[in-house]
Tab-separated table of C-alpha atoms in Angstrom:
chain	number	residue	atom	x	y	z
P	1	MET	CA	-157.083	-27.794	97.056
P	2	ASN	CA	-156.002	-26.806	93.452
P	3	LYS	CA	-152.090	-25.777	94.209
P	4	SER	CA	-151.233	-25.450	90.469
P	5	THR	CA	-153.288	-22.519	89.931
P	6	LEU	CA	-152.718	-18.963	91.545
P	7	ALA	CA	-155.711	-16.282	91.129
P	8	ILE	CA	-154.871	-12.758	90.311
P	9	ILE	CA	-158.479	-10.785	90.686
P	10	LEU	CA	-157.983	-7.328	88.864
P	11	GLY	CA	-159.664	-4.712	90.631
P	12	GLY	CA	-160.177	-2.098	87.950
P	13	GLY	CA	-159.567	1.682	87.598
P	14	GLN	CA	-160.886	4.539	88.932
P	15	GLY	CA	-164.418	3.049	87.958
P	16	SER	CA	-165.812	6.452	86.946
P	17	ARG	CA	-168.537	4.877	84.823
P	18	LEU	CA	-169.917	3.430	87.787
P	19	ALA	CA	-169.677	6.885	89.491
P	20	PRO	CA	-171.257	7.876	92.132
P	21	LEU	CA	-171.244	4.468	93.396
P	22	THR	CA	-167.462	4.304	93.079
P	23	GLU	CA	-167.167	7.917	94.705
P	24	SER	CA	-166.065	6.647	98.112
P	25	ARG	CA	-165.295	2.931	97.388
P	26	SER	CA	-163.605	0.786	94.689
P	27	LYS	CA	-165.166	-0.883	91.780
P	28	PRO	CA	-164.860	-4.356	93.529
P	29	ALA	CA	-166.547	-3.488	96.779
P	30	VAL	CA	-169.783	-2.128	95.038
P	31	PRO	CA	-172.690	-3.945	96.955
P	32	ILE	CA	-174.764	-6.225	94.564
P	33	ALA	CA	-177.782	-8.366	94.920
P	34	GLY	CA	-178.446	-6.439	98.491
P	35	LYS	CA	-176.007	-8.067	100.261
P	36	TYR	CA	-172.742	-9.136	98.599
P	37	ARG	CA	-170.049	-6.720	97.010
P	38	LEU	CA	-168.847	-7.094	93.330
P	39	VAL	CA	-165.667	-8.836	94.526
P	40	ASP	CA	-167.335	-11.785	95.972
P	41	ILE	CA	-168.174	-13.122	92.372
P	42	PRO	CA	-164.478	-13.956	91.208
P	43	ILE	CA	-163.855	-14.835	94.877
P	44	SER	CA	-166.838	-17.402	95.272
P	45	ASN	CA	-166.090	-19.055	91.644
P	46	CYS	CA	-162.414	-19.629	92.700
P	47	ILE	CA	-163.465	-21.157	96.012
P	48	ASN	CA	-166.140	-23.274	94.213
P	49	SER	CA	-163.407	-24.305	91.332
P	50	ASP	CA	-161.129	-25.163	94.831
P	51	ILE	CA	-158.778	-22.451	93.905
P	52	LYS	CA	-158.010	-20.612	97.325
P	53	ARG	CA	-154.814	-18.665	96.928
P	54	MET	CA	-155.839	-15.075	95.623
P	55	PHE	CA	-154.562	-11.873	95.270
P	56	VAL	CA	-156.967	-9.063	94.872
P	57	LEU	CA	-155.132	-5.928	93.225
P	58	THR	CA	-156.690	-2.558	93.461
P	59	GLN	CA	-155.480	1.047	94.220
P	60	PHE	CA	-158.577	3.404	94.109
P	61	ASN	CA	-160.689	4.105	97.200
P	62	SER	CA	-159.711	0.741	98.710
P	63	ALA	CA	-160.410	1.232	102.364
P	64	SER	CA	-164.026	-0.490	102.371
P	65	LEU	CA	-162.527	-3.346	100.121
P	66	ASN	CA	-159.905	-4.167	102.153
P	67	GLN	CA	-162.196	-4.352	105.340
P	68	HIS	CA	-164.621	-6.492	103.385
P	69	ILE	CA	-162.207	-8.881	102.650
P	70	LYS	CA	-160.349	-8.796	105.966
P	71	ASN	CA	-163.798	-9.496	107.674
P	72	THR	CA	-165.089	-12.207	105.111
P	73	TYR	CA	-162.164	-14.683	104.031
P	74	HIS	CA	-161.078	-16.568	106.796
P	75	PHE	CA	-159.384	-20.006	106.123
P	76	SER	CA	-158.484	-22.918	108.486
P	77	HIS	CA	-154.663	-21.658	110.282
P	78	PHE	CA	-153.349	-25.155	108.718
P	79	SER	CA	-154.091	-24.477	105.325
P	80	THR	CA	-152.339	-22.455	102.729
P	81	ALA	CA	-155.881	-20.718	101.485
P	82	PHE	CA	-155.790	-16.709	101.419
P	83	VAL	CA	-157.244	-13.659	99.748
P	84	ASP	CA	-154.997	-10.639	100.090
P	85	ILE	CA	-155.229	-7.261	98.903
P	86	LEU	CA	-152.478	-5.966	96.793
P	87	ALA	CA	-152.865	-2.238	96.621
P	88	ALA	CA	-150.495	-0.050	94.516
P	89	GLU	CA	-147.475	0.962	96.097
P	90	GLN	CA	-144.520	2.994	94.942
P	91	THR	CA	-140.816	1.378	94.972
P	92	PRO	CA	-137.824	2.387	93.517
P	93	ASP	CA	-138.653	0.039	90.349
P	94	ASN	CA	-142.218	1.395	90.147
P	95	PRO	CA	-142.701	4.835	90.999
P	96	THR	CA	-146.022	4.999	89.111
P	97	TRP	CA	-149.736	3.963	89.633
P	98	PHE	CA	-150.938	0.849	87.803
P	99	GLN	CA	-150.977	2.051	84.091
P	100	GLY	CA	-153.602	-0.781	82.855
P	101	THR	CA	-154.262	-4.756	83.551
P	102	ALA	CA	-150.730	-5.903	82.595
P	103	ASP	CA	-149.045	-3.396	84.660
P	104	ALA	CA	-150.789	-3.954	87.640
P	105	VAL	CA	-149.587	-7.501	87.424
P	106	ARG	CA	-146.182	-6.407	87.000
P	107	GLN	CA	-145.690	-4.140	89.765
P	108	CYS	CA	-147.096	-7.026	91.772
P	109	MET	CA	-144.998	-9.837	90.465
P	110	GLN	CA	-142.511	-10.285	93.403
P	111	HIS	CA	-145.457	-11.062	95.549
P	112	PHE	CA	-146.824	-14.007	92.923
P	113	MET	CA	-143.372	-15.324	92.686
P	114	ASN	CA	-143.176	-16.060	96.400
P	115	HIS	CA	-145.494	-18.911	95.741
P	116	ASP	CA	-145.444	-22.074	93.495
P	117	PHE	CA	-147.877	-22.334	90.832
P	118	ASP	CA	-147.914	-23.499	87.209
P	119	TYR	CA	-150.599	-21.262	86.085
P	120	ALA	CA	-151.815	-17.794	86.774
P	121	LEU	CA	-155.783	-17.092	86.411
P	122	ILE	CA	-156.291	-13.618	85.889
P	123	LEU	CA	-159.700	-12.480	86.642
P	124	SER	CA	-161.675	-9.193	86.543
P	125	GLY	CA	-163.293	-7.890	89.786
P	126	ASP	CA	-166.515	-6.467	88.006
P	127	GLN	CA	-168.329	-9.122	86.226
P	128	LEU	CA	-171.113	-11.463	87.157
P	129	TYR	CA	-171.072	-15.007	85.999
P	130	GLN	CA	-170.743	-18.607	87.771
P	131	MET	CA	-168.059	-20.843	86.159
P	132	ASP	CA	-165.981	-23.727	86.760
P	133	PHE	CA	-162.194	-22.830	86.268
P	134	ASN	CA	-161.420	-26.351	86.591
P	135	GLN	CA	-162.791	-27.013	83.207
P	136	MET	CA	-160.933	-24.245	81.671
P	137	ILE	CA	-157.915	-24.958	83.359
P	138	LYS	CA	-158.231	-28.654	82.216
P	139	ALA	CA	-158.507	-27.604	78.477
P	140	HIS	CA	-155.670	-25.594	78.968
P	141	HIS	CA	-153.388	-28.148	80.347
P	142	ASP	CA	-154.701	-31.068	77.719
P	143	SER	CA	-153.994	-28.874	74.611
P	144	GLY	CA	-150.868	-27.896	75.517
P	145	ALA	CA	-151.550	-24.028	75.606
P	146	THR	CA	-149.582	-21.186	76.627
P	147	ILE	CA	-152.591	-18.684	77.279
P	148	THR	CA	-156.116	-19.434	77.438
P	149	ILE	CA	-158.470	-16.960	76.960
P	150	ALA	CA	-162.250	-17.485	78.219
P	151	THR	CA	-164.577	-16.675	75.059
P	152	LEU	CA	-168.421	-15.930	74.885
P	153	PRO	CA	-170.058	-16.136	71.590
P	154	VAL	CA	-172.201	-12.950	71.239
P	155	ASN	CA	-174.360	-11.808	68.411
P	156	ALA	CA	-173.704	-8.833	65.758
P	157	LYS	CA	-175.021	-6.018	67.600
P	158	GLU	CA	-172.906	-6.805	70.925
P	159	ALA	CA	-169.776	-7.500	68.833
P	160	PRO	CA	-168.607	-4.006	68.473
P	161	GLU	CA	-168.557	-3.663	72.004
P	162	PHE	CA	-165.545	-6.159	72.815
P	163	GLY	CA	-162.356	-7.631	71.624
P	164	ILE	CA	-163.189	-10.254	68.836
P	165	LEU	CA	-161.297	-13.677	68.428
P	166	LYS	CA	-161.262	-15.540	65.390
P	167	THR	CA	-160.078	-19.553	65.925
P	168	ASP	CA	-158.893	-22.122	63.727
P	169	ALA	CA	-160.561	-25.620	63.962
P	170	ASP	CA	-158.637	-26.912	67.026
P	171	SER	CA	-159.890	-23.607	68.837
P	172	PHE	CA	-156.467	-21.948	69.052
P	173	ILE	CA	-156.504	-18.297	68.364
P	174	THR	CA	-155.328	-17.313	65.130
P	175	SER	CA	-156.008	-13.233	65.134
P	176	PHE	CA	-157.550	-10.828	67.206
P	177	VAL	CA	-159.476	-7.251	66.685
P	178	GLU	CA	-160.431	-4.764	69.503
P	179	LYS	CA	-164.296	-3.412	69.120
P	180	PRO	CA	-164.384	-4.181	65.474
P	181	ALA	CA	-166.601	-1.661	63.242
P	182	ALA	CA	-170.056	-3.593	62.349
P	183	SER	CA	-168.847	-3.380	58.550
P	184	LEU	CA	-166.017	-5.747	59.542
P	185	LEU	CA	-168.158	-8.363	61.315
P	186	PRO	CA	-168.563	-10.858	58.227
P	187	GLU	CA	-164.801	-11.639	58.257
P	188	TRP	CA	-164.832	-12.148	62.036
P	189	THR	CA	-167.144	-15.438	62.617
P	190	SER	CA	-165.960	-18.424	64.440
P	191	GLU	CA	-167.100	-21.781	65.096
P	192	VAL	CA	-169.736	-22.047	67.804
P	193	SER	CA	-172.088	-24.478	69.115
P	194	ASP	CA	-175.333	-25.247	67.098
P	195	GLU	CA	-177.399	-23.596	70.078
P	196	MET	CA	-175.173	-20.573	69.770
P	197	LYS	CA	-175.763	-20.473	65.847
P	198	SER	CA	-179.500	-20.761	66.476
P	199	GLU	CA	-179.392	-17.559	68.394
P	200	GLY	CA	-177.437	-15.664	66.153
P	201	LYS	CA	-174.186	-15.708	68.403
P	202	LEU	CA	-171.389	-16.085	65.991
P	203	TYR	CA	-168.655	-14.056	67.159
P	204	LEU	CA	-166.190	-14.948	69.833
P	205	ALA	CA	-165.795	-12.100	72.689
P	206	SER	CA	-162.667	-12.109	74.727
P	207	MET	CA	-164.149	-12.359	78.693
P	208	GLY	CA	-161.194	-10.987	80.430
P	209	ILE	CA	-160.556	-14.164	81.919
P	210	TYR	CA	-157.224	-15.412	80.977
P	211	ILE	CA	-154.297	-18.410	82.030
P	212	PHE	CA	-150.881	-18.181	81.483
P	213	ASN	CA	-148.534	-20.360	82.017
P	214	ARG	CA	-145.889	-19.407	84.912
P	215	GLU	CA	-142.643	-19.250	82.738
P	216	LEU	CA	-144.531	-17.314	79.777
P	217	LEU	CA	-146.106	-14.601	82.422
P	218	VAL	CA	-142.645	-14.031	84.158
P	219	GLU	CA	-141.325	-13.663	80.193
P	220	LEU	CA	-144.024	-11.012	79.435
P	221	MET	CA	-143.664	-8.953	82.786
P	222	LYS	CA	-139.970	-8.344	81.429
P	223	ASN	CA	-141.344	-5.600	79.039
P	224	PRO	CA	-142.545	-2.162	80.592
P	225	ASP	CA	-143.663	-1.062	77.349
P	226	THR	CA	-146.957	-3.311	77.425
P	227	LYS	CA	-149.399	-1.907	79.799
P	228	ASP	CA	-152.434	-3.826	79.029
P	229	PHE	CA	-153.672	-7.508	78.659
P	230	GLY	CA	-156.385	-6.851	76.182
P	231	LYS	CA	-154.906	-3.613	74.317
P	232	GLU	CA	-151.186	-5.280	74.094
P	233	ILE	CA	-150.161	-8.659	75.323
P	234	ILE	CA	-152.794	-10.744	73.931
P	235	PRO	CA	-152.779	-9.023	70.262
P	236	GLN	CA	-148.819	-9.347	70.456
P	237	ALA	CA	-148.542	-12.885	71.570
P	238	ILE	CA	-150.815	-13.907	68.839
P	239	GLY	CA	-148.831	-16.072	65.985
P	240	LYS	CA	-146.057	-16.515	68.744
P	241	GLU	CA	-147.966	-18.509	71.526
P	242	LYS	CA	-150.010	-21.396	71.614
P	243	ILE	CA	-153.252	-18.944	72.504
P	244	LEU	CA	-156.473	-21.584	73.123
P	245	SER	CA	-160.071	-19.958	72.981
P	246	TYR	CA	-162.196	-21.886	75.976
P	247	GLN	CA	-165.992	-20.914	74.977
P	248	TYR	CA	-168.420	-20.382	77.781
P	249	GLU	CA	-171.907	-20.510	77.127
P	250	GLY	CA	-173.678	-19.165	80.563
P	251	TYR	CA	-174.580	-16.049	81.864
P	252	TRP	CA	-172.040	-13.279	81.677
P	253	THR	CA	-171.909	-9.730	82.101
P	254	ASP	CA	-169.463	-6.931	82.489
P	255	ILE	CA	-170.755	-4.648	85.420
P	256	GLY	CA	-169.109	-1.611	83.336
P	257	ASN	CA	-171.808	1.201	83.807
P	258	ILE	CA	-174.570	2.048	86.042
P	259	ASP	CA	-177.190	0.883	83.298
P	260	SER	CA	-175.838	-2.542	83.136
P	261	PHE	CA	-175.589	-2.311	87.002
P	262	PHE	CA	-178.989	-1.739	87.309
P	263	GLU	CA	-179.997	-4.208	84.758
P	264	ALA	CA	-178.062	-7.330	86.348
P	265	ASN	CA	-179.252	-6.631	89.902
P	266	LEU	CA	-183.003	-6.499	88.546
P	267	GLY	CA	-182.319	-9.170	86.286
P	268	LEU	CA	-182.013	-11.301	89.706
P	269	THR	CA	-185.841	-10.693	90.540
P	270	ASP	CA	-186.844	-12.925	87.344
P	271	ASP	CA	-188.623	-16.271	88.001
P	272	ILE	CA	-185.704	-18.045	86.343
P	273	PRO	CA	-182.912	-15.738	86.717
P	274	LYS	CA	-180.021	-15.944	84.344
P	275	PHE	CA	-177.496	-15.645	87.411
P	276	ASN	CA	-178.714	-18.211	89.849
P	277	LEU	CA	-178.170	-17.107	93.901
P	278	PHE	CA	-179.970	-20.591	94.526
P	279	ASP	CA	-177.507	-23.188	93.533
P	280	ASN	CA	-175.852	-25.410	95.930
P	281	SER	CA	-172.955	-26.003	93.724
P	282	SER	CA	-172.417	-22.693	92.826
P	283	LYS	CA	-172.675	-20.659	96.381
P	284	ILE	CA	-171.596	-17.059	96.491
P	285	TYR	CA	-169.886	-16.104	99.244
P	286	THR	CA	-170.027	-12.863	101.389
P	287	ARG	CA	-169.592	-11.808	105.163
P	288	ALA	CA	-171.389	-13.591	107.655
P	289	ARG	CA	-173.686	-11.041	109.458
P	290	VAL	CA	-175.492	-11.953	112.330
P	291	LEU	CA	-178.858	-10.133	111.329
P	292	PRO	CA	-182.278	-10.655	112.423
P	293	PRO	CA	-184.805	-12.047	109.596
P	294	SER	CA	-186.796	-9.185	107.546
P	295	LYS	CA	-189.953	-8.278	109.514
P	296	ILE	CA	-192.914	-7.246	107.126
P	297	THR	CA	-196.004	-5.718	108.749
P	298	GLY	CA	-199.238	-4.094	107.682
P	299	THR	CA	-200.578	-4.516	104.344
P	300	SER	CA	-197.360	-4.723	102.450
P	301	THR	CA	-197.283	-6.053	99.464
P	302	ILE	CA	-193.988	-7.764	97.710
P	303	ASP	CA	-194.206	-9.133	93.863
P	304	LYS	CA	-190.840	-10.233	92.219
P	305	SER	CA	-188.497	-8.958	94.454
P	306	ILE	CA	-185.462	-10.000	96.507
P	307	VAL	CA	-185.337	-8.749	100.047
P	308	ALA	CA	-182.163	-9.052	101.895
P	309	GLU	CA	-182.228	-10.014	105.867
P	310	GLY	CA	-182.951	-7.521	108.622
P	311	CYS	CA	-185.008	-5.386	106.864
P	312	ILE	CA	-188.191	-3.682	108.453
P	313	ILE	CA	-190.900	-2.933	105.834
P	314	ASN	CA	-194.168	-1.843	106.951
P	315	GLY	CA	-197.014	-1.454	104.939
P	316	THR	CA	-195.295	-1.077	101.618
P	317	THR	CA	-195.686	-1.653	97.776
P	318	ILE	CA	-192.376	-3.482	96.428
P	319	GLU	CA	-192.461	-4.666	92.872
P	320	HIS	CA	-189.808	-5.682	90.724
P	321	SER	CA	-186.969	-4.643	93.262
P	322	VAL	CA	-183.978	-5.703	95.281
P	323	ILE	CA	-184.040	-4.602	98.834
P	324	GLY	CA	-180.894	-4.664	100.542
P	325	ILE	CA	-179.600	-5.440	103.939
P	326	ARG	CA	-181.121	-3.364	106.909
P	327	SER	CA	-183.642	-1.519	104.850
P	328	ARG	CA	-186.451	0.261	106.683
P	329	ILE	CA	-189.241	1.583	104.677
P	330	GLY	CA	-192.015	3.586	106.065
P	331	PHE	CA	-195.896	3.131	105.591
P	332	GLY	CA	-197.378	3.637	102.602
P	333	SER	CA	-194.110	4.080	100.109
P	334	THR	CA	-194.258	2.277	97.035
P	335	ILE	CA	-190.694	0.831	95.227
P	336	ILE	CA	-190.686	-0.187	91.805
P	337	ASN	CA	-188.119	-1.124	89.362
P	338	SER	CA	-185.450	-0.032	92.132
P	339	TYR	CA	-182.435	-1.336	94.097
P	340	LEU	CA	-181.992	-0.173	97.614
P	341	MET	CA	-178.977	-1.385	98.915
P	342	GLY	CA	-179.649	-0.955	102.653
P	343	ASN	CA	-177.778	0.378	105.449
P	344	ASP	CA	-174.698	-0.462	107.187
P	345	TYR	CA	-176.370	-0.046	110.513
P	346	TYR	CA	-179.685	0.424	112.724
P	347	GLN	CA	-180.688	3.319	114.529
P	348	ASN	CA	-182.018	2.258	118.283
P	349	ILE	CA	-185.598	3.158	119.111
P	350	GLU	CA	-184.564	6.052	121.565
P	351	GLU	CA	-182.707	7.813	118.622
P	352	ILE	CA	-185.636	7.085	116.248
P	353	ARG	CA	-188.091	8.870	118.440
P	354	THR	CA	-185.856	11.648	119.290
P	355	ASN	CA	-185.052	12.452	115.800
P	356	SER	CA	-189.107	12.405	114.768
P	357	ILE	CA	-189.346	14.981	117.575
P	358	ASN	CA	-186.904	16.956	116.387
P	359	ASN	CA	-187.981	16.650	112.535
P	360	ILE	CA	-184.451	14.866	111.826
P	361	ILE	CA	-184.816	12.359	109.497
P	362	ASN	CA	-183.873	9.031	110.076
P	363	VAL	CA	-181.883	6.256	108.216
P	364	GLY	CA	-184.175	4.250	105.736
P	365	ILE	CA	-187.103	5.226	103.141
P	366	GLY	CA	-189.881	7.370	105.181
P	367	GLU	CA	-193.584	7.132	104.560
P	368	ARG	CA	-195.660	7.705	101.396
P	369	CYS	CA	-192.604	7.795	99.059
P	370	PHE	CA	-192.839	6.903	95.514
P	371	ILE	CA	-189.622	5.479	94.246
P	372	ASN	CA	-189.266	3.984	90.499
P	373	ASN	CA	-186.073	3.440	88.350
P	374	THR	CA	-183.900	4.463	91.022
P	375	ILE	CA	-180.757	3.252	92.933
P	376	VAL	CA	-180.556	4.224	96.551
P	377	ASP	CA	-176.943	4.146	97.902
P	378	LYS	CA	-176.164	2.930	101.620
P	379	ASP	CA	-177.078	4.693	104.522
P	380	CYS	CA	-179.614	7.285	102.898
P	381	ARG	CA	-182.063	9.323	104.637
P	382	ILE	CA	-185.417	9.855	102.560
P	383	GLY	CA	-187.974	11.777	104.196
P	384	ASN	CA	-191.850	11.359	103.921
P	385	ASP	CA	-193.906	12.096	100.767
P	386	VAL	CA	-190.626	11.762	98.856
P	387	ARG	CA	-191.121	11.336	94.960
P	388	LEU	CA	-187.770	9.889	92.927
P	389	ASN	CA	-189.224	8.767	89.418
P	390	GLY	CA	-186.975	7.883	87.043
P	391	GLY	CA	-187.164	6.865	83.485
P	392	LYS	CA	-185.829	8.191	80.059
P	393	HIS	CA	-187.471	11.495	80.213
P	394	LEU	CA	-185.129	12.637	82.700
P	395	ALA	CA	-181.637	14.230	81.257
P	396	ASP	CA	-178.454	13.275	83.027
P	397	THR	CA	-177.542	15.354	85.659
P	398	ASN	CA	-175.338	15.640	88.654
P	399	THR	CA	-176.002	17.469	91.939
P	400	PRO	CA	-174.379	16.813	95.529
P	401	LEU	CA	-177.296	14.384	96.802
P	402	TYR	CA	-178.198	12.313	93.485
P	403	MET	CA	-177.431	11.629	89.502
P	404	VAL	CA	-179.407	10.829	86.910
P	405	LYS	CA	-177.646	8.577	84.080
P	406	ASP	CA	-179.526	6.831	81.256
P	407	GLY	CA	-183.055	7.761	83.171
P	408	ILE	CA	-181.833	6.218	86.152
P	409	ILE	CA	-181.708	8.048	89.284
P	410	VAL	CA	-179.078	7.524	91.768
P	411	VAL	CA	-178.852	8.503	95.398
P	412	LYS	CA	-175.309	8.848	96.474
P	413	LYS	CA	-174.236	7.313	99.467
P	414	GLY	CA	-175.340	9.137	102.986
P	415	ALA	CA	-177.662	11.600	100.994
P	416	ILE	CA	-180.400	13.247	103.004
P	417	LEU	CA	-183.597	13.976	101.056
P	418	PRO	CA	-186.180	16.192	103.068
P	419	ASP	CA	-189.837	15.627	103.230
P	420	ASN	CA	-191.431	16.096	99.701
P	421	PHE	CA	-188.376	16.249	97.801
P	422	SER	CA	-189.135	15.314	94.150
P	423	VAL	CA	-186.921	14.131	91.024
P	424	ASP	CA	-189.833	13.402	88.312
C-alpha cells in the first residue's frame, strides 16, 4: 500500500447544475453506467494506484453516499486501509458550512493530521477518467515540486471553460488564468506532445487534481481567507512555490451538468469507448450486489447498449442506451439514446398481479412505450403507451414529474407517469 499518500476526495457543493439528479442525493452518489456511483471513479483510481487511505468530504444530501460507501468499501481488519466520509460539521472554530474546496479541506485538517503522510492527493468526486496516480506522485517527487497539478491539453474551443496554465521548459507552471477569453488564447499556448499538437490541443487545462506536500498544505490552510484551490490557492502560490504540471493525455470529462453526464453515459456504448469499463488493470469497484443475470424474452432487439445485471426485458427494442440494475421493461417498448438508472428493489409476482388488477402502475417501464433522449432516474413507475421524445425541439422546463434540460428529458426519482403520458 502507498503509505506516503493520503487521498482527499471533494464531494462538491449542492450540484445544482446536475438537478434534478441531485435533489435527493449528493453529486458523488449519482448513479453512472447503470451500476456504479460517481464516487466509485476516484476511489477505484486510488485503489488501482495502491492508495487505500481515503477521505470523502461532503455536505449536501449525504445519506445515500454514506450508505453506499459503508456497504461497499471493506478492507481487511489487519489493514490500515479505509474510505471515510467527512460531512461538514459545525465546531467552535468552524461555525459555517464548507465555503469552497480549500475551506472544506481546512475544516477537516484535524482528521487528516491524525495520519502519517508525505503527500495529500486532492481529487474531485464528479469526474470520469482512469489514471495511475503513482506516475503523478513519482513526477512530483522527482521534480522536487511542492505542488503538482494534473493538466489536460485542450483545444481553443474548450479552453475558455477551464483554468489555463502556462509552463516553462521543465513543466513548472509560470502563470495561470481562470476561464480566459478566446482573444487571450494565443498568449497561453504550452509545450505539448506531437500527438496533442496534431489535434490542436495547445492549451493546458487544470483537471482539479492536486498533490500538495504535507508541510505546505498545513501552512496554506492557516489562512482562513482562501476558500478555493482553483480560484485562490493555486494562483497565489505561482511564483512562490515549485508547481509542476503533470500532463495527462487520456480520457477525462467533468460531469458538471446534465448534458455532459448524459453524453458520458451514452459514450460507454461505443464499440471502443473512450472510458474503458472492460480493463483488467483499471477496474471500477462498486457495491457487490447479489443479483441474478438479466433476462431477455420475446423478440427483443438490443444494439450498441449496456445492460446491467438483474434486468427483465420483454420484447423490447433498445438502441444506444444504458440500462441500469433491476430495470423492468414491458412488451413492445422502444428505448433509444437513453439512460435508465434502474431500480433499488424488485416487486414480487403477487404485488405485480395485484397492482395490475387495481390499475396501479408497477415499478419499471410499461408496455408500448417510446423513450428517446431521456434519463429515467431510479424507482420510476412508467405506465403503458407513454411517449418521452427528448430533443432540441423541447424548451427547458421543470415540473413535479420531470425536467427538460438542453433537450434531454429527466424523469425524476420515484416519479409515476400514468398511461398515455406524453412529452413530445
